[in-house]
Amino acid sequence: MSANILAIFYLISGVLFILALRGLSSPETSRQGNLFGIIGMAIAVGVTILSVGNFSIGFLYLMVFLLIGGSIGAFIAFKIPMTAMPELVAGFHSLVGLAAVFVAISAFLSPDVFNLGSPGNIKIASLIEMSLGAAIGAITFTGSIIAFLKLRGIMSGSPIVFFGQHYLNLFLGLSLIGLIYYLCLNQSNSLFWTIIAISLIVGVFLIIPIGGADMPVVISMLNSYSGWAAAGIGFTLENTALIITGALVGSSGAILSYIMCKGMNRSFFNVILGGWGATDDKTKDNSKEQKPVKNGNADDAAFLMKNASSVIIVPGYGMAVAQAQHALREMVDALKKNGVKVTYAIHPVAGRMPGHMNVLLAEANVPYDEVFELEEINNDFANCDVAYVIGANDVTNPVAKSDPQSPIYGMPILDVEKSKSVLFVKRSLSPGYAGIDNDLFYRDNTLMLFADAKKMTEDIIKSL
């Protein structure tokens, strides 16, 4: 297959990826967007296979690894529950970064194969591209692994900060820039390997000080990094599809990171350089747990909701952990039969990744027109009879508006406390991932429902 035909097919693939991203921007068109992405990837993979040449050694290698990777991907897709999507996405980001590193290494060691020059005499532009691709890919790889470990609970979600860490990160970052400059002057193998090694260390030190509450930003940030790594390698390989795809992922991830930070009223650099987040159980603030709370049960909740004219559901990570989305949909259907108006309120950083709650509700076939973002529905809480909070902690905490000393002060929250009655489903009064107590627990209009989110919702259904 000629280079011109290859370029045309890769361009078609890139256009389909653009259409896929456009489709995924809305729940109504997400299935169509997903289909465009699948077709685009099928074309890109198919053209790559044909470009290698039938039944050559390279073709056999490609098919073997394609079969292995495809089998692993299919197994994961079938076995991993939606509740594990955040760590799964972090794991995938790590693989994208690692792939970029491997391609950069191949291009550096065998530049003649990629028409980049000869060993020791690589074109400067190509050298910069592969160096940046390798560095960003390595940072993405180790950073994503740390994010995965924190999300999975293998590593503490607490920010791990040691003295001078940020200065060390700055020094390592400047060192990378200097090493890439010297690599362009002296194309030494040792310099290239040093760049990769330092980048791997930077990835670890960059994510370790970020706490669990900032994970949505971290996920979208790593998503952006993986895209830029792919784009850099795309320029090295002169692959149009890879350049377009990488730029799309990189820019969309950066925009999403901005949206996440806006949702927490924090700057991007504040998240990266500091990070508030989970604290160990020993350091969590339990001083308010002795305050009196109103304790209710499923019958109480069913009575309040059945006699309400409007109910707003506020899902959070507690719903995800309990996998209560299907039971929640069943409860809502029962309420609708009683003539109750039900809507859903989603906070931008609810859960552990951008859109986490939207994905779970979509899995339960919740109608898209019933799901609203914070800006669209926040004013409705004042006229709402019942707010059913199912595991959403930090994003409903009123101290974000009242306590200047609070770590979440200034973060836009869902105005749940303005509802006539609040039903808060939670296992205990323990703080959320921000490590602070929720003042909503102790409000006069709040009824605490201490139970597993799925079990409580199922019991409410029985009472209804």
XYZ file of C-alpha atoms in Angstrom:
464
model
C 0.000 0.000 0.000
C 1.463 3.377 -1.064
C 2.281 6.122 1.404
C -0.383 8.424 -0.081
C -3.154 5.865 0.335
C -1.962 5.159 3.885
C -2.111 8.875 4.685
C -5.667 9.143 3.298
C -6.920 6.227 5.398
C -5.188 7.566 8.513
C -6.806 10.953 7.833
C -10.242 9.296 7.561
C -9.531 7.527 10.832
C -8.594 10.836 12.452
C -11.816 12.491 11.235
C -13.822 9.620 12.731
C -12.042 10.138 16.055
C -13.040 13.810 15.958
C -16.664 12.796 15.315
C -16.386 10.253 18.148
C -15.281 12.918 20.610
C -18.070 15.197 19.417
C -20.605 12.409 19.942
C -19.302 11.563 23.395
C -19.846 15.158 24.528
C -23.542 14.417 25.039
C -25.318 11.384 26.572
C -27.867 11.386 23.738
C -25.201 10.967 21.044
C -22.678 8.939 23.063
C -23.570 5.605 21.440
C -23.111 7.099 17.979
C -19.818 8.669 19.099
C -18.645 5.328 20.427
C -19.479 3.722 17.081
C -17.467 6.349 15.188
C -14.523 5.665 17.501
C -14.736 1.914 16.929
C -14.835 2.334 13.143
C -11.954 4.818 13.234
C -9.813 2.474 15.320
C -10.691 -0.506 13.087
C -9.543 1.463 10.020
C -6.318 2.585 11.746
C -5.448 -0.942 12.892
C -6.429 -2.487 9.546
C -4.324 -0.048 7.531
C -1.375 -0.599 9.863
C -1.640 -4.363 9.365
C -1.756 -3.982 5.570
C 1.208 -1.595 5.605
C 3.400 -4.206 7.287
C 2.943 -6.704 4.469
C 1.186 -10.066 4.446
C 2.873 -13.065 6.063
C 6.115 -11.271 6.816
C 7.866 -11.649 10.161
C 6.612 -8.198 11.139
C 3.057 -9.180 10.202
C 3.194 -12.308 12.370
C 4.558 -10.344 15.333
C 1.833 -7.746 14.881
C -0.953 -10.327 14.763
C 0.357 -12.192 17.828
C 0.544 -9.057 19.959
C -2.769 -7.786 18.571
C -4.389 -11.062 19.626
C -2.812 -10.929 23.092
C -3.716 -7.283 23.678
C -7.210 -7.674 22.254
C -7.898 -10.716 24.398
C -6.752 -8.946 27.563
C -8.825 -5.861 26.676
C -11.949 -7.940 25.983
C -11.514 -9.874 29.241
C -11.147 -6.669 31.230
C -14.148 -5.057 29.525
C -16.384 -8.005 30.445
C -15.084 -8.549 33.974
C -14.427 -5.081 35.415
C -17.546 -3.524 37.025
C -18.469 0.112 36.460
C -17.446 0.883 40.033
C -13.848 0.066 39.089
C -13.805 2.335 36.033
C -11.588 5.025 37.643
C -8.712 2.662 38.387
C -9.235 0.919 35.050
C -8.892 4.237 33.220
C -5.747 5.007 35.222
C -4.369 1.601 34.251
C -5.098 2.229 30.573
C -3.366 5.619 30.749
C -0.265 3.908 32.088
C -0.226 1.553 29.094
C -0.590 4.436 26.635
C 2.376 6.163 28.266
C 4.441 2.975 28.226
C 3.618 2.410 24.544
C 4.860 5.926 23.744
C 8.119 5.181 25.589
C 8.641 1.923 23.678
C 8.008 3.558 20.297
C 10.406 6.393 21.180
C 13.095 3.873 22.174
C 12.613 1.979 18.895
C 12.820 5.202 16.879
C 15.971 6.325 18.713
C 17.791 3.006 18.382
C 16.717 2.371 14.758
C 16.091 5.798 13.195
C 16.822 4.486 9.692
C 13.742 2.221 9.887
C 11.548 5.284 10.517
C 13.371 7.482 7.977
C 14.610 9.759 10.731
C 18.274 9.596 9.796
C 20.982 7.235 11.006
C 22.111 6.281 14.547
C 23.958 9.256 15.982
C 22.739 11.489 13.180
C 18.985 11.782 13.813
C 17.135 14.861 12.567
C 16.902 17.482 15.348
C 13.130 17.926 14.981
C 12.590 14.161 15.244
C 14.910 13.993 18.248
C 12.924 16.661 20.086
C 9.638 14.951 19.231
C 10.706 11.500 20.402
C 12.372 12.918 23.535
C 9.236 14.801 24.551
C 7.063 11.794 23.687
C 9.268 9.482 25.765
C 9.439 11.906 28.711
C 5.695 12.614 28.839
C 4.947 8.921 28.275
C 7.211 7.873 31.154
C 5.651 10.474 33.476
C 2.196 9.235 32.463
C 3.197 5.602 33.056
C 4.448 5.876 36.634
C 1.975 8.639 37.547
C -0.927 6.490 36.393
C 0.355 3.526 38.392
C 0.429 5.648 41.568
C -3.094 6.921 40.799
C -4.243 3.322 40.251
C -2.766 2.198 43.578
C -4.425 5.102 45.421
C -7.807 4.512 43.777
C -7.600 0.763 44.386
C -6.802 1.287 48.060
C -3.461 -0.531 47.784
C -1.706 2.736 48.601
C -3.089 5.265 51.076
C -5.164 8.002 49.475
C -3.482 10.498 51.793
C -1.187 13.126 50.280
C 2.375 11.886 50.819
C 4.589 14.958 51.036
C 8.190 15.168 52.226
C 10.244 18.286 52.835
C 11.491 19.927 49.657
C 9.494 17.650 47.367
C 8.202 20.433 45.138
C 11.683 21.905 44.762
C 12.946 18.452 43.827
C 10.201 18.157 41.195
C 11.173 21.577 39.829
C 14.832 20.559 39.704
C 14.001 17.296 37.921
C 11.759 19.129 35.435
C 14.471 21.645 34.597
C 16.969 18.788 34.353
C 14.779 17.092 31.744
C 14.731 20.256 29.631
C 18.508 20.558 29.908
C 19.084 16.892 29.051
C 16.843 17.096 25.976
C 18.836 20.156 24.836
C 22.156 18.343 25.272
C 20.740 15.239 23.592
C 20.129 17.332 20.483
C 23.775 18.410 20.567
C 25.246 15.035 21.454
C 23.034 12.108 20.524
C 24.265 9.889 23.320
C 22.425 6.710 24.280
C 23.132 7.351 27.954
C 21.479 10.790 27.796
C 18.354 9.318 26.210
C 18.071 6.580 28.848
C 18.691 9.169 31.596
C 15.780 11.263 30.276
C 13.468 8.244 30.503
C 14.709 7.309 33.999
C 14.218 10.833 35.389
C 10.779 11.047 33.761
C 9.731 7.834 35.489
C 10.775 9.341 38.844
C 8.949 12.609 38.123
C 5.742 10.657 37.456
C 5.902 9.124 40.940
C 6.755 12.362 42.764
C 4.104 14.277 40.834
C 1.147 12.117 41.921
C 2.192 10.939 45.402
C 1.477 14.319 47.089
C -2.037 14.486 45.616
C -4.831 13.233 47.866
C -7.889 11.125 47.120
C -10.293 14.057 46.848
C -8.342 15.409 43.872
C -8.459 12.124 41.936
C -10.981 13.390 39.330
C -8.479 16.086 38.330
C -5.607 13.597 38.364
C -7.489 11.197 36.087
C -8.283 13.891 33.526
C -4.758 15.303 33.803
C -3.168 11.906 33.118
C -5.599 11.498 30.251
C -4.207 14.727 28.808
C -0.602 13.607 29.339
C -1.214 10.323 27.518
C -2.626 12.265 24.568
C 0.352 14.591 24.281
C 2.709 11.620 24.516
C 0.870 9.938 21.649
C 0.891 13.163 19.595
C 4.643 13.548 20.074
C 5.255 10.033 18.860
C 2.813 10.639 16.003
C 5.030 13.438 14.727
C 8.053 11.147 14.983
C 6.314 8.439 12.942
C 4.633 11.010 10.647
C 1.348 9.256 11.413
C -1.649 11.557 10.845
C -4.107 9.441 12.840
C -1.794 9.321 15.857
C -1.191 13.065 15.747
C -4.921 13.863 15.522
C -5.882 11.332 18.189
C -3.141 12.467 20.551
C -4.033 16.126 20.105
C -7.727 15.374 20.709
C -7.046 13.405 23.879
C -4.443 15.891 25.098
C -6.565 19.003 24.573
C -9.826 17.435 25.805
C -8.059 16.134 28.919
C -6.619 19.589 29.606
C -10.044 21.216 29.175
C -11.618 18.589 31.422
C -8.962 19.217 34.074
C -9.858 22.899 33.965
C -13.563 22.079 34.354
C -12.788 19.783 37.302
C -10.694 22.464 39.009
C -13.444 25.022 38.412
C -15.878 22.568 40.015
C -13.691 22.594 43.145
C -12.900 26.325 42.945
C -9.194 25.545 42.799
C -6.418 26.285 40.358
C -4.781 23.492 38.385
C -1.386 24.333 39.862
C -2.880 24.256 43.365
C -3.913 20.651 42.786
C -0.614 19.585 41.241
C 1.642 21.387 43.704
C -0.244 20.663 46.903
C -3.305 18.554 46.912
C -5.774 18.247 49.730
C -7.304 14.859 50.100
C -7.805 11.806 52.170
C -6.206 11.427 55.537
C -5.527 8.289 57.508
C -8.207 7.191 59.952
C -6.003 8.242 62.866
C -5.947 11.850 61.678
C -9.536 12.238 60.534
C -11.677 14.699 62.400
C -14.103 12.668 64.460
C -14.775 15.365 67.023
C -18.267 16.082 65.682
C -19.414 12.497 65.703
C -20.733 12.980 69.243
C -23.266 15.600 68.091
C -26.866 14.395 67.945
C -28.229 13.252 64.605
C -31.669 12.122 63.501
C -31.545 8.439 62.689
C -34.173 6.981 60.357
C -35.013 3.759 58.553
C -36.378 2.603 55.196
C -40.019 3.028 56.292
C -39.384 6.656 57.286
C -37.686 7.377 53.983
C -40.418 5.678 51.961
C -43.106 7.678 53.782
C -41.387 11.012 53.154
C -40.698 10.347 49.480
C -44.105 8.823 48.714
C -45.832 11.938 50.080
C -43.489 14.372 48.336
C -44.265 16.201 45.116
C -40.607 16.407 44.057
C -37.493 14.388 44.924
C -33.921 15.117 43.856
C -31.453 12.211 43.869
C -27.813 13.110 44.611
C -25.538 10.133 43.767
C -21.952 9.824 44.952
C -19.127 7.345 45.365
C -21.103 5.465 48.042
C -23.605 4.500 45.360
C -20.769 3.299 43.140
C -19.174 1.160 45.860
C -22.514 -0.475 46.727
C -23.435 -0.830 43.017
C -26.817 0.613 43.921
C -27.605 2.318 40.603
C -30.038 -0.388 39.418
C -31.884 -0.466 42.748
C -32.006 3.329 42.633
C -33.618 3.262 39.195
C -36.204 0.760 40.498
C -36.975 3.006 43.467
C -37.408 6.010 41.178
C -39.781 4.058 38.939
C -41.903 3.233 42.017
C -41.989 6.901 43.035
C -43.048 7.978 39.551
C -45.996 5.609 39.731
C -47.088 7.557 42.811
C -46.926 10.808 40.814
C -43.657 12.038 42.337
C -41.383 14.156 40.127
C -37.810 12.767 40.342
C -34.594 14.292 38.984
C -30.885 13.617 39.500
C -28.245 16.175 40.535
C -24.626 15.490 39.513
C -21.659 17.393 40.915
C -18.686 17.793 38.494
C -16.322 15.943 40.853
C -18.713 13.337 42.275
C -17.037 9.926 42.306
C -13.447 9.182 41.365
C -13.298 10.333 37.746
C -15.029 12.862 35.482
C -18.495 11.631 34.527
C -18.334 8.674 36.933
C -21.901 9.130 38.164
C -23.237 9.758 34.653
C -21.762 6.449 33.486
C -23.311 4.527 36.368
C -26.748 6.073 35.841
C -26.528 5.385 32.111
C -25.734 1.752 32.935
C -29.042 1.624 34.845
C -30.851 3.167 31.829
C -31.741 6.367 33.656
C -33.303 8.788 31.103
C -30.814 11.478 30.095
C -33.356 14.278 30.448
C -33.685 13.545 34.168
C -29.979 14.054 34.898
C -28.773 17.612 35.569
C -25.411 19.192 36.330
C -24.835 21.427 39.374
C -25.447 24.741 37.569
C -28.692 23.498 36.041
C -30.374 22.149 39.176
C -28.881 23.900 42.210
C -31.685 26.479 42.422
C -34.276 23.674 42.495
C -33.262 22.408 45.933
C -35.036 25.326 47.647
C -38.351 24.118 46.165
C -37.619 20.411 46.637
C -39.543 18.325 49.180
C -36.925 15.566 49.594
C -33.271 15.278 48.618
C -32.059 11.671 48.605
C -28.266 11.759 49.015
C -26.802 8.355 48.288
C -23.123 8.406 49.219
C -22.228 11.954 48.097
C -20.277 13.499 50.983
C -17.830 16.330 50.264
C -19.878 17.724 47.350
C -22.849 18.379 49.686
C -20.931 19.780 52.666
C -22.243 23.260 53.646
C -18.922 24.226 55.282
C -17.661 24.914 51.763
C -19.749 28.085 51.996
C -19.511 28.905 55.704
C -16.051 28.010 57.042
C -13.078 29.942 55.564
C -10.713 27.582 57.412
C -12.096 24.501 55.698
C -9.939 22.870 52.987
C -12.963 22.845 50.676
C -13.992 26.462 51.330
C -15.135 28.110 48.114
C -15.823 24.843 46.312
C -19.226 24.960 44.579
C -21.485 22.395 46.251
C -24.971 21.044 45.680
C -27.323 23.092 47.898
C -28.904 19.992 49.413
C -29.402 21.634 52.804
C -32.027 23.968 51.285
C -34.420 21.051 50.694
C -37.370 20.616 53.066
C -36.079 17.158 54.027
C -32.730 15.485 53.394
C -32.342 11.695 53.436
C -28.628 10.922 53.701
C -27.615 7.294 53.038
C -24.213 6.508 54.552
C -22.609 3.671 56.461
C -21.388 5.938 59.273
C -20.615 9.550 60.190
C -17.025 9.182 58.998
C -15.564 12.069 56.954
C -15.310 11.889 53.171
C -12.146 11.879 51.084
C -11.468 15.514 51.963
C -10.964 14.260 55.535
C -13.477 16.686 57.084
C -16.807 16.266 58.846
C -20.007 17.021 56.917
C -22.115 19.635 58.695
C -25.157 18.440 56.745
C -25.367 15.340 58.963
C -26.423 17.454 61.959
C -28.971 19.746 60.320
C -32.540 19.672 61.666
C -33.963 18.726 58.267
C -31.547 15.805 57.752
C -32.473 12.181 58.455
C -29.483 9.848 58.459
C -30.027 6.369 56.983
C -27.097 4.291 58.221
C -26.752 1.322 55.871
C -25.219 -0.001 52.702
C -26.592 2.154 49.864
C -27.951 -0.764 47.860
C -29.509 -2.504 50.889
C -31.189 0.696 52.078
C -32.551 1.500 48.626
C -33.915 -2.035 48.244
C -35.595 -1.780 51.663
C -37.178 1.530 50.638
C -38.538 -0.148 47.505
C -40.191 -2.817 49.665
C -41.715 -0.142 51.890
C -43.012 1.759 48.857
